[in-house]
Coordinates of C-alpha atoms and ligand atoms in Angstrom, one line a residue:
M1 CA 24.2 280.9 76.3
K2 CA 25.8 280.7 72.9
N3 CA 29.6 280.9 72.6
I4 CA 30.9 282.7 69.6
S5 CA 34.2 283.3 67.9
I6 CA 34.5 286.4 65.6
L7 CA 37.1 286.4 62.9
G8 CA 37.7 290.0 61.7
S9 CA 36.4 291.5 65.0
T10 CA 37.9 294.9 64.4
G11 CA 36.2 295.5 61.1
S12 CA 32.8 296.8 60.0
I13 CA 31.0 293.4 60.3
G14 CA 33.0 292.4 63.4
T15 CA 32.2 295.5 65.4
Q16 CA 28.5 295.3 64.4
T17 CA 28.5 291.7 65.6
L18 CA 29.9 292.9 68.9
E19 CA 27.1 295.5 69.1
I20 CA 24.6 292.6 68.9
V21 CA 26.6 290.8 71.7
R22 CA 26.4 293.9 73.8
A23 CA 22.6 294.1 73.4
N24 CA 21.9 290.4 74.2
N25 CA 23.0 288.7 77.4
D26 CA 22.9 285.2 76.0
L27 CA 25.8 285.6 73.6
N28 CA 29.3 285.0 74.9
V29 CA 32.5 285.9 73.0
V30 CA 35.2 283.2 73.5
A31 CA 37.6 284.1 70.7
L32 CA 38.4 287.1 68.5
A33 CA 40.8 287.5 65.6
A34 CA 41.9 290.4 63.4
G35 CA 44.8 291.6 61.2
S36 CA 46.9 294.2 63.1
N37 CA 44.6 296.6 65.0
I38 CA 46.0 296.5 68.5
T39 CA 44.0 299.4 70.0
V40 CA 40.6 298.2 69.0
L41 CA 41.3 294.6 69.9
E42 CA 42.6 295.6 73.3
E43 CA 39.3 297.5 73.9
Q44 CA 37.4 294.5 72.8
I45 CA 39.4 292.2 75.2
R46 CA 38.6 294.5 78.1
E47 CA 34.9 294.7 77.3
F48 CA 34.1 291.2 76.1
H49 CA 36.6 289.0 78.0
P50 CA 37.4 286.5 75.3
R51 CA 39.6 283.5 76.3
L52 CA 41.7 283.7 73.1
V53 CA 42.6 286.4 70.7
C54 CA 44.8 286.4 67.5
L55 CA 46.4 289.2 65.5
Y56 CA 47.7 287.9 62.2
N57 CA 50.6 290.3 62.3
E58 CA 53.2 288.8 64.6
K59 CA 54.7 292.1 65.7
A60 CA 51.3 293.5 66.6
A61 CA 50.4 290.4 68.5
K62 CA 53.6 290.7 70.6
Q63 CA 52.7 294.3 71.4
L64 CA 49.1 293.4 72.3
K65 CA 50.4 290.6 74.6
T66 CA 52.3 293.2 76.6
A67 CA 49.4 295.6 76.6
V68 CA 47.0 293.0 78.1
S69 CA 49.4 291.2 80.3
D70 CA 47.2 292.1 83.3
T71 CA 44.3 290.0 81.9
N72 CA 44.2 286.2 81.4
V73 CA 43.5 286.2 77.7
K74 CA 45.8 284.1 75.5
V75 CA 47.3 286.0 72.6
V76 CA 48.3 284.1 69.4
A77 CA 49.5 285.1 66.0
G78 CA 49.8 284.1 62.3
M79 CA 47.8 281.7 60.3
E80 CA 48.1 279.1 63.0
G81 CA 46.6 281.6 65.5
L82 CA 43.7 282.5 63.1
I83 CA 43.0 278.7 62.9
E84 CA 43.2 278.4 66.7
A85 CA 40.6 281.2 67.0
A86 CA 38.4 279.6 64.3
T87 CA 38.4 276.2 66.0
Y88 CA 38.3 277.4 69.6
D89 CA 36.9 274.4 71.5
S90 CA 33.9 276.0 73.2
A91 CA 32.8 278.1 70.3
E92 CA 29.5 277.0 68.8
I93 CA 29.3 279.4 65.9
V94 CA 32.1 281.3 64.1
V95 CA 31.4 284.6 62.5
T96 CA 33.8 284.9 59.5
A97 CA 34.2 288.6 58.9
F98 CA 37.8 288.7 57.5
V99 CA 38.2 290.6 54.3
G100 CA 39.7 288.5 51.5
M101 CA 41.0 285.1 50.8
I102 CA 42.9 285.0 54.1
G103 CA 39.6 283.4 55.4
I104 CA 39.8 280.2 53.4
R105 CA 41.9 278.1 55.7
P106 CA 40.3 279.3 59.0
T107 CA 36.8 278.8 57.6
L108 CA 37.6 275.3 56.4
E109 CA 39.2 274.4 59.7
A110 CA 36.2 275.8 61.7
I111 CA 33.9 273.6 59.6
K112 CA 36.0 270.5 60.2
S113 CA 35.8 271.1 63.9
G114 CA 32.0 271.2 63.7
K115 CA 31.3 274.9 64.1
N116 CA 28.4 276.5 62.4
I117 CA 29.5 279.4 60.2
A118 CA 27.9 282.9 60.1
L119 CA 29.6 283.8 56.8
A120 CA 30.3 287.4 55.8
N121 CA 33.7 286.7 54.2
K122 CA 32.4 286.2 50.6
E123 CA 35.8 285.9 49.1
T124 CA 36.2 282.5 50.7
L125 CA 33.0 281.2 49.1
V126 CA 33.9 282.7 45.7
T127 CA 37.3 281.1 45.6
A128 CA 36.7 277.9 47.6
G129 CA 32.9 277.4 47.5
H130 CA 33.2 273.9 46.2
L131 CA 35.4 272.9 49.2
V132 CA 33.4 274.9 51.8
M133 CA 30.0 273.6 50.8
K134 CA 31.3 270.0 50.6
A135 CA 33.0 270.2 54.0
A136 CA 29.8 271.7 55.5
G137 CA 27.8 268.7 54.2
D138 CA 30.4 266.2 55.4
Y139 CA 30.7 267.7 58.9
G140 CA 27.0 268.5 59.2
V141 CA 27.4 272.2 59.9
K142 CA 25.3 275.1 58.8
I143 CA 26.6 277.9 56.6
L144 CA 24.4 280.9 57.6
P145 CA 24.7 283.9 55.2
V146 CA 25.5 287.3 56.7
D147 CA 25.8 289.2 53.4
S148 CA 22.5 291.1 53.3
E149 CA 21.3 289.8 49.9
H150 CA 22.1 286.2 50.8
S151 CA 20.4 286.6 54.1
A152 CA 17.4 287.9 52.3
I153 CA 17.4 285.0 49.9
F154 CA 17.9 282.6 52.9
Q155 CA 14.9 284.2 54.7
S156 CA 12.8 284.0 51.5
L157 CA 13.5 280.3 51.3
N158 CA 12.2 279.6 54.8
G159 CA 9.8 276.6 54.5
E160 CA 10.2 276.4 50.7
N161 CA 11.5 273.5 48.7
R162 CA 14.8 274.6 47.1
K163 CA 14.0 272.4 44.1
E164 CA 11.2 274.7 43.2
I165 CA 13.4 277.8 42.8
D166 CA 13.0 279.3 39.3
K167 CA 15.6 282.1 39.8
I168 CA 17.2 284.3 42.3
L169 CA 16.8 288.1 42.0
L170 CA 19.9 289.6 43.6
T171 CA 19.3 293.3 44.2
A172 CA 22.1 295.9 43.8
S173 CA 22.2 299.6 44.7
G174 CA 24.3 300.3 41.6
G175 CA 26.8 302.1 43.8
P176 CA 27.9 305.8 43.6
F177 CA 28.5 305.8 39.9
R178 CA 25.2 304.3 38.7
G179 CA 24.3 305.7 35.3
W180 CA 27.9 306.8 34.6
S181 CA 29.8 305.9 31.4
R182 CA 33.4 304.6 31.5
E183 CA 34.4 307.9 30.2
Q184 CA 32.9 309.6 33.2
M185 CA 34.5 307.1 35.6
K186 CA 38.0 307.7 34.2
N187 CA 39.0 310.3 36.8
V188 CA 37.2 308.9 39.8
Q189 CA 39.3 309.4 43.0
V190 CA 39.5 307.1 46.0
E191 CA 37.4 309.6 48.0
D192 CA 34.6 309.5 45.4
A193 CA 34.6 305.7 45.3
L194 CA 34.5 305.4 49.1
K195 CA 31.1 307.3 49.2
H196 CA 28.5 304.5 49.1
P197 CA 24.9 305.9 48.7
N198 CA 23.3 303.5 51.2
W199 CA 25.7 301.4 53.2
S200 CA 28.6 302.1 55.5
M201 CA 31.1 299.3 55.1
G202 CA 34.9 298.4 55.1
Q203 CA 37.0 300.1 52.4
K204 CA 37.5 297.0 50.2
I205 CA 33.8 296.2 49.8
T206 CA 33.0 299.8 49.3
I207 CA 35.3 300.0 46.3
D208 CA 33.9 296.7 45.1
S209 CA 30.4 298.2 45.2
A210 CA 31.6 301.2 43.2
T211 CA 32.9 298.9 40.4
M212 CA 30.0 296.5 40.9
V213 CA 32.5 293.7 41.3
N214 CA 30.8 293.2 44.7
K215 CA 27.6 292.2 42.9
G216 CA 29.6 289.8 40.7
L217 CA 31.2 288.2 43.8
E218 CA 27.7 287.9 45.3
V219 CA 26.4 286.1 42.2
I220 CA 29.1 283.5 42.7
E221 CA 28.5 283.5 46.4
A222 CA 24.7 282.8 45.8
K223 CA 25.5 280.0 43.4
W224 CA 27.4 278.1 46.2
L225 CA 25.0 279.0 49.0
F226 CA 21.8 278.0 47.2
D227 CA 23.0 275.6 44.6
V228 CA 21.5 277.6 41.7
D229 CA 23.1 278.0 38.2
I230 CA 24.9 281.3 37.6
D231 CA 22.4 282.0 34.7
N232 CA 19.5 281.7 37.1
I233 CA 20.9 284.4 39.3
Q234 CA 19.7 287.8 38.0
A235 CA 21.3 290.9 39.3
I236 CA 18.8 293.8 39.3
V237 CA 19.5 297.3 40.3
Q238 CA 17.2 298.8 42.9
P239 CA 18.8 302.0 44.0
Q240 CA 16.9 302.5 47.3
S241 CA 18.4 299.3 48.9
I242 CA 15.0 298.4 50.5
I243 CA 14.4 295.0 48.9
H244 CA 17.5 293.1 50.0
S245 CA 16.9 290.3 47.4
M246 CA 14.1 288.0 46.2
V247 CA 13.4 284.4 45.0
Q248 CA 11.1 283.6 42.1
F249 CA 9.6 280.1 42.3
K250 CA 8.3 277.8 39.6
D251 CA 4.8 279.0 39.8
G252 CA 5.8 282.6 39.3
A253 CA 5.5 283.7 42.9
V254 CA 8.2 286.1 44.1
I255 CA 9.2 286.2 47.8
G256 CA 11.6 288.8 49.1
Q257 CA 12.9 290.3 52.3
L258 CA 12.7 294.1 52.9
G259 CA 14.1 296.4 55.5
T260 CA 16.2 299.4 56.2
P261 CA 19.9 299.0 55.2
D262 CA 21.3 297.8 58.5
M263 CA 23.8 294.9 58.6
K264 CA 22.9 294.1 62.2
L265 CA 19.7 292.4 61.0
P266 CA 21.4 289.7 58.8
I267 CA 24.2 289.3 61.4
Q268 CA 21.6 288.8 64.2
Y269 CA 19.5 286.5 62.1
A270 CA 22.5 284.3 61.4
L271 CA 23.4 284.2 65.1
Y272 CA 19.9 283.2 66.3
Y273 CA 18.6 281.3 63.3
P274 CA 15.8 280.1 63.0
N275 CA 14.6 282.6 65.6
R276 CA 14.1 286.3 65.4
R277 CA 14.9 288.8 68.2
Y278 CA 14.1 292.4 68.8
L279 CA 16.6 294.7 67.0
A280 CA 16.6 298.4 67.8
G281 CA 16.7 300.7 64.8
D282 CA 14.5 302.4 62.1
R283 CA 11.6 300.7 60.6
L284 CA 10.4 301.0 57.0
D285 CA 7.8 303.7 56.4
F286 CA 6.4 302.8 53.0
A287 CA 4.4 306.0 52.5
S288 CA 7.4 308.2 53.0
I289 CA 9.6 305.9 50.8
G290 CA 7.0 306.5 48.0
Q291 CA 8.5 304.3 45.4
I292 CA 10.9 301.5 44.8
T293 CA 12.4 301.5 41.3
F294 CA 14.3 298.9 39.2
E295 CA 16.6 298.8 36.3
N296 CA 19.0 296.3 34.6
P297 CA 22.6 296.6 35.6
D298 CA 24.8 298.3 32.9
L299 CA 27.2 295.5 31.9
D300 CA 28.9 297.6 29.2
N301 CA 30.1 300.2 31.6
F302 CA 30.4 298.0 34.7
V303 CA 32.5 295.3 33.1
G304 CA 33.5 293.8 36.5
L305 CA 30.0 292.4 36.9
R306 CA 30.0 291.0 33.3
M307 CA 33.4 289.3 34.0
A308 CA 32.1 287.8 37.2
Y309 CA 29.3 286.1 35.3
E310 CA 32.0 284.8 32.9
A311 CA 34.2 283.6 35.7
G312 CA 31.2 282.0 37.4
R313 CA 30.2 280.2 34.2
T314 CA 33.7 278.9 33.6
G315 CA 34.0 277.8 37.2
G316 CA 36.9 275.8 38.6
S317 CA 39.8 278.1 39.4
M318 CA 38.6 281.1 37.3
P319 CA 36.6 282.7 40.1
T320 CA 39.8 282.6 42.2
V321 CA 41.6 284.5 39.5
F322 CA 38.7 287.0 39.3
N323 CA 38.7 287.5 43.0
A324 CA 42.5 287.5 43.6
A325 CA 43.1 290.0 40.8
N326 CA 40.4 292.2 42.2
E327 CA 41.8 292.1 45.8
K328 CA 45.2 293.2 44.5
A329 CA 43.8 295.8 42.2
V330 CA 41.6 297.4 44.8
Q331 CA 44.6 297.6 47.2
K332 CA 46.6 299.3 44.4
F333 CA 43.7 301.7 43.8
L334 CA 43.4 302.5 47.5
D335 CA 47.2 303.1 47.6
R336 CA 46.7 305.5 44.6
K337 CA 49.0 303.4 42.3
I338 CA 46.4 302.8 39.6
N339 CA 43.3 304.6 38.4
F340 CA 39.7 303.4 38.9
L341 CA 39.2 301.8 35.5
E342 CA 42.4 299.9 35.8
I343 CA 40.8 297.7 38.5
T344 CA 38.7 295.9 35.9
D345 CA 41.6 296.1 33.3
I346 CA 43.7 294.1 35.8
I347 CA 41.0 291.5 36.4
H348 CA 40.5 291.1 32.6
Y349 CA 44.2 290.7 32.0
C350 CA 44.6 288.0 34.7
M351 CA 41.5 286.1 33.5
E352 CA 42.9 286.2 29.9
N353 CA 46.2 284.7 31.1
H354 CA 44.8 281.9 33.2
K355 CA 44.2 278.3 32.2
T356 CA 41.4 277.0 34.3
I357 CA 41.8 274.1 36.7
K358 CA 38.7 272.1 37.6
N359 CA 38.1 271.5 41.3
P360 CA 41.2 273.2 42.6
T361 CA 42.6 272.2 46.0
V362 CA 43.2 274.8 48.8
E363 CA 46.9 274.7 47.9
Q364 CA 46.2 275.3 44.2
I365 CA 43.8 278.2 45.1
L366 CA 46.5 279.8 47.2
D367 CA 49.1 279.3 44.5
I368 CA 46.8 280.8 41.9
E369 CA 46.3 283.8 44.2
Q370 CA 50.1 284.3 44.4
W371 CA 50.4 283.8 40.6
A372 CA 47.9 286.6 40.0
Y373 CA 49.6 288.9 42.5
E374 CA 53.0 288.4 40.9
L375 CA 51.6 288.9 37.4
I376 CA 49.9 292.1 38.4
D377 CA 53.0 293.4 40.2
S378 CA 55.1 292.8 37.1
R379 CA 52.9 295.0 35.0
W380 CA 51.3 297.7 37.2
Ligands
NAD1 P1 36.8 295.5 57.2 O1 37.9 295.9 56.3 O2 36.0 296.6 57.9 O3 37.2 294.5 58.3 C1 38.0 293.4 57.9 C2 38.5 292.6 59.1 O4 39.4 291.6 58.7 C3 39.3 293.4 60.2 O5 39.0 293.0 61.5 C4 40.7 293.1 59.9 O6 41.6 293.3 61.0 C5 40.6 291.7 59.4 N1 41.7 291.3 58.6 C6 42.2 291.9 57.4 N2 43.3 291.3 56.9 C7 43.5 290.3 57.8 C8 44.5 289.3 57.9 N3 45.5 289.2 57.0 N4 44.5 288.4 59.0 C9 43.5 288.5 59.9 N5 42.6 289.5 59.8 C10 42.6 290.3 58.8 O7 35.8 294.6 56.3 P2 34.2 294.5 56.4 O8 33.5 295.5 55.6 O9 33.8 294.2 57.8 O10 34.0 293.1 55.5 C11 34.4 291.8 56.0 C12 33.8 290.8 55.0 O11 32.4 290.9 55.1 C13 34.2 291.0 53.6 O12 34.3 289.8 53.0 C14 33.0 291.8 53.0 O13 32.8 291.5 51.6 C15 31.8 291.1 53.8 N6 30.7 292.0 53.9 C16 30.7 293.2 54.5 C17 29.6 294.0 54.6 C18 29.7 295.3 55.4 O14 28.6 295.9 55.6 N7 30.8 295.8 55.9 C19 28.4 293.6 54.1 C20 28.4 292.4 53.4 C21 29.5 291.6 53.3
MG2 MG1 25.9 292.4 49.9

């Protein structure tokens, strides 16, 4: 029996993790955490019987407590509560599926209490990768990637010597606006940007895929997970989303992982690593796929990806600025306060106005996040 804690249990990755729990009788949920979704969390409590749950929103947590007073689940709230869920004593593995930088402190605390991490929450690695990877080494815990590309890279590295990596080939679908010019993207509406061609995901990452900022975040995520220089991580567009990513080795051999676009595979792989389990779902049929095509990403029109490479090369606190500015800008776009192209304008403006700090602490990272938010609110 493996005890797990799921941070972000009501979201896209969280609910798919629970689907895997439902299909396997050797996984046991001990703690769940989410933002404010009382209804879904209550259903999850009644089905999976966790010992502890947290809603970050205090008011929602209070309401939930009343709603589940007939059960013996402990309900907590706030950052302290998120950390309690992340460090829950009997949890062996913590699935980090929060969206955004809210995941930094719970993830670090989970590592410090010796939990292995199935990491979906890429924003935590982008902004605090140096702290997360160091802590994982110090406390001897595994960081198991859930992001499909990083899981593919991780699977491609099985049995290989990481020193023999030549480069990482990080595949991208190109999103719904692949091939479009900035001029064409000017009038993109929220509904258009929320239509991803291949994957069904939470709103924030779907917008990130439309701007290709997601691929930029993933380049930085890959740097931390696999200790590879930013310039040895090549983003390559492969619109069919069949090859989930590849590794090229010193001798020129390229090894990749292929599959249908289903996040349950990388989630399940992280939960059972190094073993594989049966997973229901479609299998690839190569003859009917016919062809898999490739193209370079368009860095002139998708400037978010270009800026991510710049932020990654600069390092220090610059990826925090890139990420925080994007989080705020995406929220404003979803709230229909700015237009689509302003997302990357905002990131650019914040990066231009930031003086990089080397090796920022958690406090500095969170201060920089606030600085970026205030700067953006003062202008947009
Ligand atoms: P989502 O929006 O569907 O779910 C986010 C979860 O985080 C929800 O449970 C929500 O309640 C919780 N949350 C949000 N704000 C919170 C707060 N302040 N405190 C506590 N909980 C809070 O997002 P998602 O698509 O599941 O993505 C989660 C993470 O996984 C993101 O980092 C994303 O980039 C990454 N990821 C997602 C997918 C996917 O297919 N959805 C694929 C790869 C990586
Ligand atoms: Mg991905």
